Short mmCIF file of N, CA and C in Angstrom, two decimals:
data_model
loop_
_atom_site.label_atom_id
_atom_site.label_comp_id
_atom_site.label_asym_id
_atom_site.label_seq_id
_atom_site.Cartn_x
_atom_site.Cartn_y
_atom_site.Cartn_z
N UNK A 1 81.02 147.24 65.87
CA UNK A 1 79.68 147.32 65.35
C UNK A 1 78.95 146.01 65.63
N UNK A 2 77.69 146.10 65.99
CA UNK A 2 76.85 144.93 66.22
C UNK A 2 76.64 144.19 64.90
N UNK A 3 77.00 142.89 64.79
CA UNK A 3 76.89 142.17 63.52
C UNK A 3 75.46 142.02 63.04
N UNK A 4 74.47 142.18 63.91
CA UNK A 4 73.08 142.05 63.50
C UNK A 4 72.48 143.39 63.07
N UNK A 5 73.22 144.48 63.24
CA UNK A 5 72.70 145.80 62.91
C UNK A 5 73.39 146.32 61.66
N UNK A 6 73.15 145.64 60.53
CA UNK A 6 73.78 146.06 59.28
C UNK A 6 72.80 146.78 58.39
N UNK A 7 71.56 146.95 58.82
CA UNK A 7 70.51 147.54 58.00
C UNK A 7 70.83 148.96 57.57
N UNK A 8 71.57 149.72 58.36
CA UNK A 8 71.90 151.10 58.02
C UNK A 8 73.16 151.21 57.17
N UNK A 9 73.77 150.08 56.86
CA UNK A 9 74.99 150.05 56.07
C UNK A 9 74.76 149.18 54.84
N UNK A 10 74.31 149.78 53.72
CA UNK A 10 73.88 148.99 52.56
C UNK A 10 74.98 148.17 51.91
N UNK A 11 76.23 148.46 52.13
CA UNK A 11 77.32 147.71 51.49
C UNK A 11 77.84 146.56 52.33
N UNK A 12 77.39 146.43 53.58
CA UNK A 12 77.86 145.35 54.43
C UNK A 12 77.05 144.10 54.18
N UNK A 13 77.70 142.95 54.24
CA UNK A 13 77.03 141.68 54.04
C UNK A 13 76.61 141.12 55.39
N UNK A 14 75.40 140.52 55.45
CA UNK A 14 74.98 139.93 56.72
C UNK A 14 75.77 138.67 57.02
N UNK A 15 75.94 138.34 58.32
CA UNK A 15 76.64 137.10 58.65
C UNK A 15 75.82 135.91 58.17
N UNK A 16 76.50 134.90 57.66
CA UNK A 16 75.85 133.71 57.13
C UNK A 16 76.46 132.49 57.77
N UNK A 17 75.67 131.45 57.95
CA UNK A 17 76.14 130.18 58.47
C UNK A 17 75.72 129.10 57.48
N UNK A 18 76.68 128.35 56.95
CA UNK A 18 76.41 127.25 56.04
C UNK A 18 76.86 125.97 56.71
N UNK A 19 76.04 124.92 56.63
CA UNK A 19 76.43 123.63 57.18
C UNK A 19 76.14 122.54 56.16
N UNK A 20 76.64 121.36 56.44
CA UNK A 20 76.39 120.21 55.55
C UNK A 20 77.03 120.41 54.19
N UNK A 21 76.36 119.91 53.16
CA UNK A 21 76.93 119.98 51.82
C UNK A 21 77.02 121.40 51.29
N UNK A 22 76.23 122.33 51.83
CA UNK A 22 76.33 123.73 51.41
C UNK A 22 77.69 124.30 51.78
N UNK A 23 78.28 123.81 52.87
CA UNK A 23 79.58 124.28 53.33
C UNK A 23 80.73 123.53 52.66
N UNK A 24 80.49 122.31 52.18
CA UNK A 24 81.54 121.48 51.63
C UNK A 24 81.88 121.80 50.18
N UNK A 25 80.92 122.33 49.44
CA UNK A 25 81.15 122.57 48.01
C UNK A 25 82.23 123.60 47.77
N UNK A 26 83.25 123.23 47.02
CA UNK A 26 84.32 124.18 46.72
C UNK A 26 84.42 124.48 45.24
N UNK A 27 83.92 123.58 44.40
CA UNK A 27 83.94 123.80 42.96
C UNK A 27 82.53 124.11 42.49
N UNK A 28 82.41 124.68 41.32
CA UNK A 28 81.10 124.98 40.78
C UNK A 28 80.52 126.23 41.41
N UNK A 29 79.28 126.55 41.04
CA UNK A 29 78.66 127.75 41.59
C UNK A 29 78.37 127.59 43.07
N UNK A 30 78.63 128.62 43.87
CA UNK A 30 78.42 128.51 45.31
C UNK A 30 76.94 128.47 45.67
N UNK A 31 76.61 127.60 46.60
CA UNK A 31 75.25 127.52 47.12
C UNK A 31 75.16 128.48 48.30
N UNK A 32 74.03 129.14 48.46
CA UNK A 32 73.80 129.98 49.63
C UNK A 32 74.10 131.45 49.44
N UNK A 33 74.52 131.89 48.24
CA UNK A 33 74.68 133.33 48.05
C UNK A 33 73.33 133.99 48.23
N UNK A 34 73.29 135.12 48.91
CA UNK A 34 72.03 135.73 49.30
C UNK A 34 71.99 137.21 48.95
N UNK A 35 70.84 137.65 48.42
CA UNK A 35 70.53 139.07 48.22
C UNK A 35 69.39 139.42 49.14
N UNK A 36 69.42 140.63 49.72
CA UNK A 36 68.34 141.09 50.58
C UNK A 36 67.92 142.48 50.12
N UNK A 37 66.62 142.65 49.90
CA UNK A 37 66.07 143.95 49.52
C UNK A 37 65.13 144.44 50.61
N UNK A 38 65.02 145.77 50.72
CA UNK A 38 64.22 146.38 51.76
C UNK A 38 63.27 147.39 51.12
N UNK A 39 61.98 147.31 51.49
CA UNK A 39 61.02 148.34 51.10
C UNK A 39 60.43 148.92 52.37
N UNK A 40 59.48 149.80 52.22
CA UNK A 40 58.87 150.43 53.39
C UNK A 40 58.15 149.41 54.27
N UNK A 41 57.53 148.40 53.64
CA UNK A 41 56.69 147.46 54.38
C UNK A 41 57.22 146.04 54.47
N UNK A 42 58.23 145.69 53.66
CA UNK A 42 58.61 144.27 53.58
C UNK A 42 60.10 144.11 53.28
N UNK A 43 60.55 142.86 53.42
CA UNK A 43 61.89 142.46 53.01
C UNK A 43 61.75 141.41 51.91
N UNK A 44 62.64 141.46 50.96
CA UNK A 44 62.74 140.45 49.91
C UNK A 44 64.11 139.81 50.05
N UNK A 45 64.16 138.48 49.96
CA UNK A 45 65.46 137.82 49.93
C UNK A 45 65.47 136.79 48.82
N UNK A 46 66.65 136.56 48.30
CA UNK A 46 66.89 135.54 47.29
C UNK A 46 68.10 134.73 47.71
N UNK A 47 67.96 133.41 47.70
CA UNK A 47 69.04 132.51 48.08
C UNK A 47 69.35 131.62 46.88
N UNK A 48 70.62 131.60 46.47
CA UNK A 48 71.03 130.78 45.33
C UNK A 48 71.17 129.32 45.75
N UNK A 49 70.45 128.46 45.05
CA UNK A 49 70.54 127.01 45.24
C UNK A 49 70.81 126.39 43.88
N UNK A 50 71.98 126.71 43.29
CA UNK A 50 72.26 126.29 41.92
C UNK A 50 72.29 124.77 41.77
N UNK A 51 71.67 124.31 40.70
CA UNK A 51 71.65 122.89 40.40
C UNK A 51 70.56 122.12 41.11
N UNK A 52 69.82 122.77 42.02
CA UNK A 52 68.74 122.09 42.72
C UNK A 52 67.42 122.33 41.99
N UNK A 53 66.59 121.31 41.98
CA UNK A 53 65.26 121.41 41.40
C UNK A 53 64.26 120.99 42.45
N UNK A 54 63.06 121.54 42.36
CA UNK A 54 62.02 121.24 43.35
C UNK A 54 61.81 119.74 43.53
N UNK A 55 61.80 119.01 42.42
CA UNK A 55 61.50 117.58 42.51
C UNK A 55 62.70 116.72 42.89
N UNK A 56 63.89 117.31 43.03
CA UNK A 56 65.09 116.55 43.34
C UNK A 56 65.65 116.86 44.72
N UNK A 57 65.00 117.71 45.47
CA UNK A 57 65.48 118.04 46.80
C UNK A 57 64.29 118.43 47.67
N UNK A 58 64.52 118.45 48.94
CA UNK A 58 63.50 118.86 49.89
C UNK A 58 64.00 120.15 50.54
N UNK A 59 63.32 121.27 50.27
CA UNK A 59 63.75 122.56 50.81
C UNK A 59 62.63 123.14 51.66
N UNK A 60 62.99 123.58 52.87
CA UNK A 60 62.04 124.23 53.77
C UNK A 60 62.65 125.54 54.23
N UNK A 61 61.81 126.54 54.39
CA UNK A 61 62.27 127.86 54.82
C UNK A 61 61.47 128.27 56.05
N UNK A 62 62.18 128.58 57.14
CA UNK A 62 61.55 129.01 58.38
C UNK A 62 62.01 130.43 58.68
N UNK A 63 61.07 131.28 59.06
CA UNK A 63 61.39 132.66 59.41
C UNK A 63 60.93 132.92 60.83
N UNK A 64 61.83 133.47 61.64
CA UNK A 64 61.53 133.80 63.03
C UNK A 64 61.16 135.28 63.14
N UNK A 65 60.47 135.64 64.23
CA UNK A 65 60.03 137.02 64.44
C UNK A 65 61.19 138.02 64.39
N UNK A 66 62.37 137.62 64.86
CA UNK A 66 63.50 138.56 64.90
C UNK A 66 64.14 138.77 63.52
N UNK A 67 63.62 138.10 62.49
CA UNK A 67 64.16 138.25 61.13
C UNK A 67 65.17 137.19 60.75
N UNK A 68 65.41 136.21 61.61
CA UNK A 68 66.31 135.12 61.28
C UNK A 68 65.63 134.18 60.29
N UNK A 69 66.35 133.83 59.23
CA UNK A 69 65.83 132.93 58.20
C UNK A 69 66.68 131.67 58.21
N UNK A 70 66.02 130.51 58.24
CA UNK A 70 66.69 129.22 58.16
C UNK A 70 66.17 128.49 56.92
N UNK A 71 67.07 128.20 55.99
CA UNK A 71 66.73 127.40 54.82
C UNK A 71 67.37 126.04 55.04
N UNK A 72 66.55 125.00 55.05
CA UNK A 72 67.05 123.64 55.27
C UNK A 72 66.60 122.78 54.12
N UNK A 73 67.44 121.83 53.78
CA UNK A 73 67.05 120.93 52.72
C UNK A 73 67.92 119.71 52.66
N UNK A 74 67.53 118.82 51.79
CA UNK A 74 68.29 117.60 51.53
C UNK A 74 68.34 117.42 50.03
N UNK A 75 69.54 117.34 49.51
CA UNK A 75 69.72 117.00 48.10
C UNK A 75 69.67 115.48 48.04
N UNK A 76 68.70 114.94 47.31
CA UNK A 76 68.52 113.49 47.29
C UNK A 76 69.61 112.82 46.45
N UNK A 77 70.16 111.73 46.97
CA UNK A 77 71.18 111.01 46.21
C UNK A 77 70.53 110.25 45.06
N UNK A 78 71.18 110.28 43.91
CA UNK A 78 70.64 109.54 42.78
C UNK A 78 71.67 108.57 42.20
N UNK A 79 72.70 108.26 42.98
CA UNK A 79 73.69 107.29 42.54
C UNK A 79 74.55 107.76 41.38
N UNK A 80 74.69 109.06 41.20
CA UNK A 80 75.54 109.55 40.10
C UNK A 80 74.88 109.43 38.74
N UNK A 81 73.55 109.44 38.72
CA UNK A 81 72.83 109.33 37.45
C UNK A 81 71.98 110.57 37.25
N UNK A 82 72.06 111.14 36.07
CA UNK A 82 71.21 112.26 35.68
C UNK A 82 70.20 111.77 34.66
N UNK A 83 68.97 112.26 34.79
CA UNK A 83 67.93 111.91 33.83
C UNK A 83 67.33 113.19 33.27
N UNK A 84 67.04 113.19 32.00
CA UNK A 84 66.27 114.27 31.41
C UNK A 84 65.36 113.66 30.34
N UNK A 85 64.72 114.52 29.55
CA UNK A 85 63.74 114.02 28.59
C UNK A 85 64.35 113.19 27.47
N UNK A 86 65.66 113.30 27.24
CA UNK A 86 66.27 112.58 26.12
C UNK A 86 67.06 111.34 26.53
N UNK A 87 67.23 111.10 27.82
CA UNK A 87 67.97 109.90 28.20
C UNK A 87 68.46 109.91 29.62
N UNK A 88 69.32 108.92 29.90
CA UNK A 88 69.93 108.75 31.22
C UNK A 88 71.43 108.90 31.06
N UNK A 89 72.06 109.65 31.97
CA UNK A 89 73.48 109.95 31.87
C UNK A 89 74.18 109.57 33.16
N UNK A 90 75.33 108.91 33.06
CA UNK A 90 76.17 108.59 34.20
C UNK A 90 77.09 109.78 34.44
N UNK A 91 77.13 110.30 35.66
CA UNK A 91 77.98 111.45 35.98
C UNK A 91 79.45 111.07 35.94
N UNK A 92 80.28 111.86 35.28
CA UNK A 92 81.73 111.71 35.27
C UNK A 92 82.38 112.84 36.06
N UNK A 93 81.74 114.00 36.08
CA UNK A 93 82.20 115.17 36.82
C UNK A 93 80.99 115.70 37.58
N UNK A 94 81.16 115.98 38.86
CA UNK A 94 80.08 116.58 39.64
C UNK A 94 80.64 117.75 40.42
N UNK A 95 80.22 118.97 40.04
CA UNK A 95 80.68 120.16 40.71
C UNK A 95 79.56 120.92 41.39
N UNK A 96 78.32 120.51 41.17
CA UNK A 96 77.21 121.13 41.87
C UNK A 96 77.11 120.51 43.26
N UNK A 97 76.17 120.99 44.04
CA UNK A 97 76.02 120.54 45.43
C UNK A 97 75.88 119.03 45.50
N UNK A 98 76.72 118.35 46.27
CA UNK A 98 76.62 116.89 46.40
C UNK A 98 75.39 116.49 47.20
N UNK A 99 74.95 115.24 47.09
CA UNK A 99 73.80 114.79 47.86
C UNK A 99 74.03 114.91 49.35
N UNK A 100 72.96 115.20 50.08
CA UNK A 100 73.03 115.29 51.53
C UNK A 100 72.29 116.49 52.06
N UNK A 101 72.26 116.63 53.39
CA UNK A 101 71.55 117.74 54.02
C UNK A 101 72.35 119.04 53.98
N UNK A 102 71.63 120.16 53.99
CA UNK A 102 72.30 121.47 54.06
C UNK A 102 71.41 122.42 54.85
N UNK A 103 72.04 123.45 55.42
CA UNK A 103 71.31 124.56 56.05
C UNK A 103 71.99 125.86 55.66
N UNK A 104 71.19 126.88 55.52
CA UNK A 104 71.67 128.23 55.24
C UNK A 104 70.90 129.14 56.19
N UNK A 105 71.60 129.91 57.00
CA UNK A 105 70.94 130.79 57.96
C UNK A 105 71.49 132.20 57.80
N UNK A 106 70.59 133.17 57.87
CA UNK A 106 70.98 134.57 57.81
C UNK A 106 69.90 135.39 58.50
N UNK A 107 70.20 136.67 58.70
CA UNK A 107 69.27 137.53 59.43
C UNK A 107 68.88 138.72 58.56
N UNK A 108 67.58 138.97 58.50
CA UNK A 108 67.07 140.15 57.81
C UNK A 108 67.34 141.38 58.68
N UNK A 109 67.29 142.58 58.11
CA UNK A 109 67.66 143.78 58.88
C UNK A 109 66.77 144.13 60.06
N UNK A 110 65.60 143.51 60.17
CA UNK A 110 64.72 143.86 61.28
C UNK A 110 63.69 142.78 61.54
N UNK A 111 62.84 143.00 62.56
CA UNK A 111 61.81 142.01 62.90
C UNK A 111 60.75 141.91 61.82
N UNK A 112 60.11 140.72 61.73
CA UNK A 112 59.12 140.45 60.69
C UNK A 112 57.90 139.78 61.31
N UNK A 113 56.86 139.66 60.49
CA UNK A 113 55.68 138.89 60.85
C UNK A 113 55.72 137.60 60.03
N UNK A 114 56.18 136.47 60.62
CA UNK A 114 56.35 135.24 59.87
C UNK A 114 55.06 134.71 59.24
N UNK A 115 53.91 135.13 59.75
CA UNK A 115 52.64 134.70 59.16
C UNK A 115 52.44 135.31 57.78
N UNK A 116 53.11 136.43 57.51
CA UNK A 116 52.96 137.14 56.25
C UNK A 116 54.19 136.92 55.38
N UNK A 117 54.39 135.68 54.99
CA UNK A 117 55.57 135.25 54.23
C UNK A 117 55.12 134.54 52.95
N UNK A 118 55.71 134.93 51.84
CA UNK A 118 55.38 134.33 50.56
C UNK A 118 56.66 133.80 49.91
N UNK A 119 56.89 132.47 49.97
CA UNK A 119 58.10 131.89 49.35
C UNK A 119 57.83 131.45 47.92
N UNK A 120 58.89 131.38 47.12
CA UNK A 120 58.80 130.88 45.75
C UNK A 120 60.15 130.25 45.38
N UNK A 121 60.15 128.95 45.13
CA UNK A 121 61.36 128.26 44.67
C UNK A 121 61.31 128.26 43.14
N UNK A 122 62.06 129.15 42.54
CA UNK A 122 62.00 129.36 41.10
C UNK A 122 62.70 128.24 40.33
N UNK A 123 62.35 128.10 39.07
CA UNK A 123 62.92 127.06 38.21
C UNK A 123 64.42 127.25 37.98
N UNK A 124 64.94 128.47 38.19
CA UNK A 124 66.36 128.73 37.98
C UNK A 124 67.21 128.45 39.21
N UNK A 125 66.62 127.81 40.24
CA UNK A 125 67.38 127.45 41.44
C UNK A 125 67.51 128.57 42.45
N UNK A 126 66.65 129.58 42.37
CA UNK A 126 66.66 130.68 43.34
C UNK A 126 65.45 130.53 44.25
N UNK A 127 65.70 130.49 45.56
CA UNK A 127 64.61 130.55 46.54
C UNK A 127 64.37 132.02 46.84
N UNK A 128 63.18 132.48 46.55
CA UNK A 128 62.85 133.89 46.72
C UNK A 128 61.74 133.98 47.76
N UNK A 129 61.84 134.95 48.65
CA UNK A 129 60.81 135.13 49.66
C UNK A 129 60.56 136.60 49.95
N UNK A 130 59.30 136.91 50.19
CA UNK A 130 58.91 138.25 50.63
C UNK A 130 58.21 138.07 51.97
N UNK A 131 58.64 138.83 52.95
CA UNK A 131 58.03 138.77 54.28
C UNK A 131 57.78 140.20 54.76
N UNK A 132 56.62 140.40 55.34
CA UNK A 132 56.24 141.73 55.81
C UNK A 132 56.99 142.08 57.10
N UNK A 133 57.36 143.34 57.22
CA UNK A 133 58.00 143.82 58.44
C UNK A 133 57.00 143.78 59.59
N UNK A 134 57.52 143.61 60.80
CA UNK A 134 56.69 143.65 62.00
C UNK A 134 56.22 145.08 62.21
N UNK A 135 54.96 145.26 62.37
CA UNK A 135 54.41 146.60 62.61
C UNK A 135 54.14 146.79 64.09
N UNK A 136 54.57 147.91 64.60
CA UNK A 136 54.29 148.27 65.99
C UNK A 136 52.94 148.97 66.01
N UNK A 137 52.00 148.47 66.81
CA UNK A 137 50.68 149.12 66.84
C UNK A 137 50.78 150.56 67.34
N UNK A 138 50.04 151.44 66.69
CA UNK A 138 50.01 152.84 67.08
C UNK A 138 48.79 153.05 67.98
N UNK A 139 49.02 153.60 69.14
CA UNK A 139 47.92 153.85 70.08
C UNK A 139 47.68 155.35 70.12
N UNK A 140 46.46 155.72 69.75
CA UNK A 140 46.09 157.14 69.78
C UNK A 140 45.45 157.46 71.12
N UNK A 141 45.91 158.52 71.72
CA UNK A 141 45.37 158.94 73.02
C UNK A 141 44.52 160.17 72.78
N UNK A 142 43.24 160.05 73.07
CA UNK A 142 42.34 161.22 72.95
C UNK A 142 42.39 161.98 74.28
N UNK A 143 42.49 163.23 74.14
CA UNK A 143 42.49 163.85 75.41
C UNK A 143 42.65 165.27 75.44
#
């Protein structure tokens, strides 16, 4: 079976490629788990980025016409220090994604229009995106 043609098989998982710190993490919640939804006009995807916050990492999402999605980012190093509203904490155990660059790549079930993409990096560490499917123009022949 063609690994890129999983759209007709709802129980098959798409091939994924993890690099950098996304691939190194062995303890804690896994980074890069992905859900993909399909509607008549669009695809929805969700990528788990547990422990990451918008202000503590740089995340970019690129979508190609063929439906390939590349999520790239850098978890900024903070020297093992956590800060919140009540104080500063020195890390003794770190099981979330370590500082450094990461990439997550996967393929949607079909071609898309990258101009019609709406991303949302949620507060719970989920990168969510909706992208419209590529539409083939219909040509009517009068005759």
